[in-house]
mmCIF file with all atom_site columns, C-alpha atoms in Angstrom:
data_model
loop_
_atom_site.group_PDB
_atom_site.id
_atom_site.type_symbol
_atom_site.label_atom_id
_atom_site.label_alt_id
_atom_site.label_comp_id
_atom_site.label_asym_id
_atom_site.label_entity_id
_atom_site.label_seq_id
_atom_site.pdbx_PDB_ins_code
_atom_site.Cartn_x
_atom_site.Cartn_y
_atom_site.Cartn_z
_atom_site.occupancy
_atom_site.B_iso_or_equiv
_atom_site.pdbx_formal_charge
_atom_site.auth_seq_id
_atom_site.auth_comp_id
_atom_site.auth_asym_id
_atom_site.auth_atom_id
_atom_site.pdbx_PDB_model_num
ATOM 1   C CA . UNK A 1 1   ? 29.066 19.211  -13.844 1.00 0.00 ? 37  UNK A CA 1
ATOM 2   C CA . UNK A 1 2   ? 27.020 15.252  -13.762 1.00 0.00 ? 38  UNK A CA 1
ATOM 3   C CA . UNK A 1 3   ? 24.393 15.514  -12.180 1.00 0.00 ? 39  UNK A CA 1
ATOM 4   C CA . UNK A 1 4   ? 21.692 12.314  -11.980 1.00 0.00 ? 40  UNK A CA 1
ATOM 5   C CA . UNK A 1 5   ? 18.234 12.445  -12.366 1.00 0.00 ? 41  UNK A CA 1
ATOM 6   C CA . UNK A 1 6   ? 15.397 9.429   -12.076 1.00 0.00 ? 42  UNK A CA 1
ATOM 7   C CA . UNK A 1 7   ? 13.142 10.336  -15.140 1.00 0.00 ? 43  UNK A CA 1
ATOM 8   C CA . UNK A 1 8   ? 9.701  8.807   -16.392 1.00 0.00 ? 44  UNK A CA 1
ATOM 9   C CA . UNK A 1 9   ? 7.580  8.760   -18.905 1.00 0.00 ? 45  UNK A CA 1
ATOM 10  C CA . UNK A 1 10  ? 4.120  9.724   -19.011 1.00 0.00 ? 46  UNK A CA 1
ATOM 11  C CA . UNK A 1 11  ? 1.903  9.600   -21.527 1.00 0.00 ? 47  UNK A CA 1
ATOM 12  C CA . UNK A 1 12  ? -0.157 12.548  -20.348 1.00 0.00 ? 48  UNK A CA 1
ATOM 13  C CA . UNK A 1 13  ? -0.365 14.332  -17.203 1.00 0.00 ? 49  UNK A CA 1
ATOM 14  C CA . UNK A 1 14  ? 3.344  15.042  -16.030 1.00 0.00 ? 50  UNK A CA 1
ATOM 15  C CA . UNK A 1 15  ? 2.486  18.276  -14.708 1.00 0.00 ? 51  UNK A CA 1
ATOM 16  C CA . UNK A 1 16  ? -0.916 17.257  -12.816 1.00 0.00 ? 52  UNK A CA 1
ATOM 17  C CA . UNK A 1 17  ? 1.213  14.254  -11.539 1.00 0.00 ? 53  UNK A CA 1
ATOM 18  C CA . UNK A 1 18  ? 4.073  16.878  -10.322 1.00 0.00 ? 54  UNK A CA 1
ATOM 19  C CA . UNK A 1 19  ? 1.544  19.046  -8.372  1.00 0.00 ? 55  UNK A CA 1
ATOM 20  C CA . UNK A 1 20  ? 0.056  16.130  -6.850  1.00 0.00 ? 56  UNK A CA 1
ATOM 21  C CA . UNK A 1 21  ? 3.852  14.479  -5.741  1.00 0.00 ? 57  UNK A CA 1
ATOM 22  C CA . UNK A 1 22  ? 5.165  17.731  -4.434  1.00 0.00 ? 58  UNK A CA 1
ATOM 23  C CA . UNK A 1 23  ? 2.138  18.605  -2.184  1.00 0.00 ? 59  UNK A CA 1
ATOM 24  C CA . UNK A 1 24  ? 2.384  14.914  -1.007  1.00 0.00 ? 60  UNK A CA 1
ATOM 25  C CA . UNK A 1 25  ? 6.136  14.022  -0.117  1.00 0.00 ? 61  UNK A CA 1
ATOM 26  C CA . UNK A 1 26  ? 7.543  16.828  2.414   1.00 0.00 ? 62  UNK A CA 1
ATOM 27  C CA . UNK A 1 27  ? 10.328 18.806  1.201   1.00 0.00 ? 63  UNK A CA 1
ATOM 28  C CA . UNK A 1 28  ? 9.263  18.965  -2.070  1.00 0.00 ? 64  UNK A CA 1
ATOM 29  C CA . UNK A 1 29  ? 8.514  21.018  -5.214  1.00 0.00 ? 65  UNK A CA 1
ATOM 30  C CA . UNK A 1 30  ? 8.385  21.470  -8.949  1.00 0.00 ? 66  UNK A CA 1
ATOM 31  C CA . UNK A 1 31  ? 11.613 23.320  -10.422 1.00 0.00 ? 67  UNK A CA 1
ATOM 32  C CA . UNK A 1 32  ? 11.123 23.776  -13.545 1.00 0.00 ? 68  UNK A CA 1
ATOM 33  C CA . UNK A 1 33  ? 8.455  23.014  -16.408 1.00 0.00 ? 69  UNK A CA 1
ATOM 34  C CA . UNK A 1 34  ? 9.397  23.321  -20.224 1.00 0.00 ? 70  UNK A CA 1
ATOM 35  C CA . UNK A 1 35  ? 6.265  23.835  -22.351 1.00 0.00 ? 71  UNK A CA 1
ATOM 36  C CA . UNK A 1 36  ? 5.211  22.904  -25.670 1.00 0.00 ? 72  UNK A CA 1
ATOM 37  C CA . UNK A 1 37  ? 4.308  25.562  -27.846 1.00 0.00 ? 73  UNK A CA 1
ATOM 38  C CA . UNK A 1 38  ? 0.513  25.245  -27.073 1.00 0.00 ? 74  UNK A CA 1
ATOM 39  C CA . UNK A 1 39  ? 1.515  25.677  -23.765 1.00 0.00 ? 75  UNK A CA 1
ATOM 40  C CA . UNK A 1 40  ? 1.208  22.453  -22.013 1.00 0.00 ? 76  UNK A CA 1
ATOM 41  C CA . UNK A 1 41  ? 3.529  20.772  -19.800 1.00 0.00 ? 77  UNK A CA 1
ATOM 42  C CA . UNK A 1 42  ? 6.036  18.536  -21.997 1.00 0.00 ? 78  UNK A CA 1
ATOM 43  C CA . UNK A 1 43  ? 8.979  18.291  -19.198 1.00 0.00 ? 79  UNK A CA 1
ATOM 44  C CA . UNK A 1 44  ? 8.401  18.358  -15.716 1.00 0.00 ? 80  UNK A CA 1
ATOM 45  C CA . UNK A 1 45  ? 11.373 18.695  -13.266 1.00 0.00 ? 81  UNK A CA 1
ATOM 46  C CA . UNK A 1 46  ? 11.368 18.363  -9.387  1.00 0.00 ? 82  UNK A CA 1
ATOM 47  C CA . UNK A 1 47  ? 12.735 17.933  -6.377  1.00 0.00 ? 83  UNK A CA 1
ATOM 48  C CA . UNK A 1 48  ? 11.180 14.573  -3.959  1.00 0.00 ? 84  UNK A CA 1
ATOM 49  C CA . UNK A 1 49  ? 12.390 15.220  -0.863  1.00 0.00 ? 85  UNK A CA 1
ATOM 50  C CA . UNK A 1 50  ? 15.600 16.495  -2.033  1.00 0.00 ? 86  UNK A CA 1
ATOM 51  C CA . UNK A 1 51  ? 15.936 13.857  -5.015  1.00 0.00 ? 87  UNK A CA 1
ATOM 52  C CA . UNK A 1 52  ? 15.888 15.252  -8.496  1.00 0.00 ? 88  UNK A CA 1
ATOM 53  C CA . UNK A 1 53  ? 12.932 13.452  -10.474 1.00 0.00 ? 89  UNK A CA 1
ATOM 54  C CA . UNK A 1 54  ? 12.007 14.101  -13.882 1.00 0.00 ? 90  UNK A CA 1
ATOM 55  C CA . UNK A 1 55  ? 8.359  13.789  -15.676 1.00 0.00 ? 91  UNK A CA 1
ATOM 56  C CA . UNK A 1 56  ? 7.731  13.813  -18.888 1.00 0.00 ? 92  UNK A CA 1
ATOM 57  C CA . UNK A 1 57  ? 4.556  13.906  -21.602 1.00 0.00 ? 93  UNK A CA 1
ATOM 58  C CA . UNK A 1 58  ? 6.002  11.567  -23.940 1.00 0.00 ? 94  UNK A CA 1
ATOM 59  C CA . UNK A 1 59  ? 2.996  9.555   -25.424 1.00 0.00 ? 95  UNK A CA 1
ATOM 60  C CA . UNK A 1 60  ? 1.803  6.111   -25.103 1.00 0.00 ? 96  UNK A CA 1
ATOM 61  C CA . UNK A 1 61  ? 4.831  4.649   -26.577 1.00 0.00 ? 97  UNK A CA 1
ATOM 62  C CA . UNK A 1 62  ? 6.213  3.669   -23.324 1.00 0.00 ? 98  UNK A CA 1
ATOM 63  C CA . UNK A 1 63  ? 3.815  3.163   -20.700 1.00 0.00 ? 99  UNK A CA 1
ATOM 64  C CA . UNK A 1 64  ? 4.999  3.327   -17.066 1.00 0.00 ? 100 UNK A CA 1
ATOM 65  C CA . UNK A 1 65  ? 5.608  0.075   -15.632 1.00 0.00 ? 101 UNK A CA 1
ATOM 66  C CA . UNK A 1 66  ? 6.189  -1.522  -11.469 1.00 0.00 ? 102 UNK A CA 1
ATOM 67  C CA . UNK A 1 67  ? 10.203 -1.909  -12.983 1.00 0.00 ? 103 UNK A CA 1
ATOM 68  C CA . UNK A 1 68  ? 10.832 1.664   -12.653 1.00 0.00 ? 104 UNK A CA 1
ATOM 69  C CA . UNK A 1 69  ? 9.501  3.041   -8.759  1.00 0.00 ? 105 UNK A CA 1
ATOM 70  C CA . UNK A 1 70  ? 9.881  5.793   -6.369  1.00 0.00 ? 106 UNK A CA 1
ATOM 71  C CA . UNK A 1 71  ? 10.472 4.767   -2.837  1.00 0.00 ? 107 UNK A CA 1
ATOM 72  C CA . UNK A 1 72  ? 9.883  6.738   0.112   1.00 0.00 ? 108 UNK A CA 1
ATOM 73  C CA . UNK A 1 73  ? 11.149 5.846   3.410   1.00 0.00 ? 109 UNK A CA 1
ATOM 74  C CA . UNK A 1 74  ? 9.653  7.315   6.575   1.00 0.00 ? 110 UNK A CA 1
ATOM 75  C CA . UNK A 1 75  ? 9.460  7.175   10.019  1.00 0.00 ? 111 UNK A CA 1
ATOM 76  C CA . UNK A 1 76  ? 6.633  6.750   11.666  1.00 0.00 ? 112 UNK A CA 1
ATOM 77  C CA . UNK A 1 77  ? 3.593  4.616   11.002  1.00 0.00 ? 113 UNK A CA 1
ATOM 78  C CA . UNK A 1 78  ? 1.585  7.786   11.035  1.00 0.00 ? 114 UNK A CA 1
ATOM 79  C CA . UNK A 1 79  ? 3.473  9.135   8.019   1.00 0.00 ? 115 UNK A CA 1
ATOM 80  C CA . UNK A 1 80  ? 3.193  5.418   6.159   1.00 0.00 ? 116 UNK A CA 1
ATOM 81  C CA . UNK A 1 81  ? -0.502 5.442   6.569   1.00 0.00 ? 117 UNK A CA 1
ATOM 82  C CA . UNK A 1 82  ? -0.860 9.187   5.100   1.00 0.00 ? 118 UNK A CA 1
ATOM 83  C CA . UNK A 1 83  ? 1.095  8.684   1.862   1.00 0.00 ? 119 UNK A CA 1
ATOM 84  C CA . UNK A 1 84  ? -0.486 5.506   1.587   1.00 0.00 ? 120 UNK A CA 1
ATOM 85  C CA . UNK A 1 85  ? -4.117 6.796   1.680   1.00 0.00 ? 121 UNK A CA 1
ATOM 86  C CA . UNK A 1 86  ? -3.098 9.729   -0.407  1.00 0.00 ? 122 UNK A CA 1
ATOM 87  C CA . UNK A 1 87  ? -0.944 7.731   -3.105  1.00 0.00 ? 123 UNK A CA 1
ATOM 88  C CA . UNK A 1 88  ? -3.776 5.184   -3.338  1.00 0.00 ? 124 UNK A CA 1
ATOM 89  C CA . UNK A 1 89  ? -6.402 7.364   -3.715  1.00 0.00 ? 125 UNK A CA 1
ATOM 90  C CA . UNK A 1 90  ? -7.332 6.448   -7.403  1.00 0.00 ? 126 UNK A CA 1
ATOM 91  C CA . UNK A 1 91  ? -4.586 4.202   -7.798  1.00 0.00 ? 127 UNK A CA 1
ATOM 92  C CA . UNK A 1 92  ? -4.108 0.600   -6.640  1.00 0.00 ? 128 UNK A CA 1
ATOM 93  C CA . UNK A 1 93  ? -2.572 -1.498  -3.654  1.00 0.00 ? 129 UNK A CA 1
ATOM 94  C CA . UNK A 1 94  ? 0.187  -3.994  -3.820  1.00 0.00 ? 130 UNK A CA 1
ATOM 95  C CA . UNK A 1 95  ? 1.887  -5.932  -2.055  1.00 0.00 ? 131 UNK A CA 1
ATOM 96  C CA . UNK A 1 96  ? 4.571  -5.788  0.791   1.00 0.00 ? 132 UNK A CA 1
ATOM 97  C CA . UNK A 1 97  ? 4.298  -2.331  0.781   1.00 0.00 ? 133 UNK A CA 1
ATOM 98  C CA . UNK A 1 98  ? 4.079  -1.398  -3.380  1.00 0.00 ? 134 UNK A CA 1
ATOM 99  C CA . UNK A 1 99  ? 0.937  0.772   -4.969  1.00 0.00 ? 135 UNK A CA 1
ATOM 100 C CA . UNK A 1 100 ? 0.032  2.571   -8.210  1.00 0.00 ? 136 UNK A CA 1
ATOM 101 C CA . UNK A 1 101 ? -0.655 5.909   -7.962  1.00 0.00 ? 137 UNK A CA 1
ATOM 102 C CA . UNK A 1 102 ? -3.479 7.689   -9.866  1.00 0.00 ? 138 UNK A CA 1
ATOM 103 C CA . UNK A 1 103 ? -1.179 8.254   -12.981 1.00 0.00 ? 139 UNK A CA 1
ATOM 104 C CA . UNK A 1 104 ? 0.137  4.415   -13.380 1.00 0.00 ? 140 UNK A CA 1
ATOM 105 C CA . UNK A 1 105 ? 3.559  5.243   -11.156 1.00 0.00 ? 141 UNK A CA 1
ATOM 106 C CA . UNK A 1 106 ? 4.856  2.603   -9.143  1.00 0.00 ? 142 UNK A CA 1
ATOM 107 C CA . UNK A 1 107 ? 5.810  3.482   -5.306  1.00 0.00 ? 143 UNK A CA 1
ATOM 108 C CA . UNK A 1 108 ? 7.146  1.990   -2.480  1.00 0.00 ? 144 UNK A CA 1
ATOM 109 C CA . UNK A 1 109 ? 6.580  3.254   1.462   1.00 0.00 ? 145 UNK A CA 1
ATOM 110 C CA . UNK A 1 110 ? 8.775  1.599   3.959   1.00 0.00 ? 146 UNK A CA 1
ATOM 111 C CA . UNK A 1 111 ? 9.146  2.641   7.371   1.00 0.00 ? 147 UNK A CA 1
ATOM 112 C CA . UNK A 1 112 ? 12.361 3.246   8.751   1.00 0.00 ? 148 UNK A CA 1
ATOM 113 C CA . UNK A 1 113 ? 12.740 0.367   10.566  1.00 0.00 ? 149 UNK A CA 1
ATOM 114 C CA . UNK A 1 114 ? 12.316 -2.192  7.895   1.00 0.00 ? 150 UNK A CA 1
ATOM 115 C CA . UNK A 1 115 ? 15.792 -2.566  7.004   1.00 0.00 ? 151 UNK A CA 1
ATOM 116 C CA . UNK A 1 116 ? 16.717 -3.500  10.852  1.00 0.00 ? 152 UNK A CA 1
ATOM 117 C CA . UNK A 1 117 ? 14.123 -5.602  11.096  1.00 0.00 ? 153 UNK A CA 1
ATOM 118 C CA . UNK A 1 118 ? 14.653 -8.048  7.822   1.00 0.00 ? 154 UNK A CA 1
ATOM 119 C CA . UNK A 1 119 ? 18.360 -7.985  8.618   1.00 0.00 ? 155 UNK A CA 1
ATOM 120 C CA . UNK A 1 120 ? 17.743 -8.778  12.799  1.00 0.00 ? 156 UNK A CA 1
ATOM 121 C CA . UNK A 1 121 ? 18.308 -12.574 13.454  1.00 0.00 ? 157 UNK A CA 1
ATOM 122 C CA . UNK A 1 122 ? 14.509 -13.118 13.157  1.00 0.00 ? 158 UNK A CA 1
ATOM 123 C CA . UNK A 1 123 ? 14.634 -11.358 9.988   1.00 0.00 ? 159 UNK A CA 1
ATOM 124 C CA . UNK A 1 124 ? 13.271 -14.915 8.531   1.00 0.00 ? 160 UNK A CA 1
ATOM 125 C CA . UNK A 1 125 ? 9.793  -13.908 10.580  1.00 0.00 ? 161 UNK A CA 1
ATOM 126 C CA . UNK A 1 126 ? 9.597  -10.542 9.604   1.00 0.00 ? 162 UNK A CA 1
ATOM 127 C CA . UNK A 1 127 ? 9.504  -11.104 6.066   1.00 0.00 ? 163 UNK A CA 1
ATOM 128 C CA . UNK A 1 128 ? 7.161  -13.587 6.321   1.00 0.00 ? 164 UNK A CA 1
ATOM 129 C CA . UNK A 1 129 ? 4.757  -10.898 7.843   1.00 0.00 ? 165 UNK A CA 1
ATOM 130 C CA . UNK A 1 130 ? 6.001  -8.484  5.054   1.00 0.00 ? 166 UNK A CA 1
ATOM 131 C CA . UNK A 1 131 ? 4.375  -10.576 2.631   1.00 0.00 ? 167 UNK A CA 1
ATOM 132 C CA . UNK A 1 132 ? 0.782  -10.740 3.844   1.00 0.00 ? 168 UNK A CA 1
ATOM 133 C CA . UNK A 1 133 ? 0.518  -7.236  3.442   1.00 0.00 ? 169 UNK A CA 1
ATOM 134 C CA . UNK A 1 134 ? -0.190 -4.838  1.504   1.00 0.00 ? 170 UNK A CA 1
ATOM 135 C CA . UNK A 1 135 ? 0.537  -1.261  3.657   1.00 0.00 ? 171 UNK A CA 1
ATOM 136 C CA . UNK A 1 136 ? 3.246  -2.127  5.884   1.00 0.00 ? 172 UNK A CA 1
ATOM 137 C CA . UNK A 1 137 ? 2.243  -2.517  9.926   1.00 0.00 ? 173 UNK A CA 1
ATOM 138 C CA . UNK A 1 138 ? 5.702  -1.660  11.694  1.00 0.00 ? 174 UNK A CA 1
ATOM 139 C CA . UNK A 1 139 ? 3.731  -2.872  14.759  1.00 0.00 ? 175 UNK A CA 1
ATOM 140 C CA . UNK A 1 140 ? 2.703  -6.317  13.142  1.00 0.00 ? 176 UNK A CA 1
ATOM 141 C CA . UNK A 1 141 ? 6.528  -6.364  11.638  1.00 0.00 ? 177 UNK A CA 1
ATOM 142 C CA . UNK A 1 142 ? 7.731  -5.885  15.631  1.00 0.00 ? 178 UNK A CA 1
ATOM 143 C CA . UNK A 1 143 ? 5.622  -8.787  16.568  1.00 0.00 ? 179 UNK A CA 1
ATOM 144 C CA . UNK A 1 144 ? 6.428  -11.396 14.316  1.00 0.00 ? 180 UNK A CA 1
ATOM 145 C CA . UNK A 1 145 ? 10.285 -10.102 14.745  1.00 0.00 ? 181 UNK A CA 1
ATOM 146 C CA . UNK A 1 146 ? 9.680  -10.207 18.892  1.00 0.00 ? 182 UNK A CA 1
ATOM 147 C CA . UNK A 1 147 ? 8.084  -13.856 18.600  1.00 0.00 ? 183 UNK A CA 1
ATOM 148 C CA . UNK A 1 148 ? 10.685 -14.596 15.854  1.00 0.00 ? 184 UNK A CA 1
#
């Protein structure tokens, strides 16, 4: 059987970082956790919302960087605002919608409605909102795609 995983590399704190992402995204959870012989965490398998996502302690050799991200699409603003206040916490905004979490991972939350609104006819306008902020508005997004 293939099966397809996104993997990362921590340099410490794959298992922390697991707890924290599965009590975060809905529909998650940690599936499995190989241990090193002292007993920590060394790799760190889970489930994001149904996708298969694995962490693992690997050292400082290669730090995490904004190349590799998780995105998370949702859809409501309500739902935006939560994982962006509890992804944040400790981490770092970015723009159109990117942050840093508390362990150095990269993330994106995007409403629903993003796609259909870049790709309307306005779409021009809409992106142009996009990219003076930092959490995404959908309501802000509506506007400049309704004055287009």
């Amino acid at each position: 059987m293939t099966s397809v995983t996104t993997f990362f590399w921590f340099e410490r704190d794959a298992e922390r970082a697991a707890e924290f992402y599965t009590a975060t995204v809905p529909d998650s959870r940690i599936t499995d956790i190989t241990r090193n012989p002292d007993g920590s965490a060394f790799i760190v398998a889970l489930e994001l919302a149904g996708h298969a996502v694995t962490l693992m302690n690997g050292g400082p050799d290669h730090p995490l960087s904004d190349a590799a991200s998780i995105q998370v699409v949702v859809d409501t603003q309500d739902e935006v605002d939560r994982l962006w206040s509890a992804l944040t916490e400790g981490g770092a905004p970015g723009p159109c919608g990117w942050l840093t979490d508390r362990y150095g991972l990269s993330w994106q939350v995007v409403p629903a409605a993003l796609p259909t609104l870049l790709n309307s006819e306005r779409g021009a306008a809409v992106g142009a909102a996009l990219r003076t902020m930092s959490k995404i508005d959908v309501a802000v997004l509506q506007e400049a795609h309704d004055r287009g």
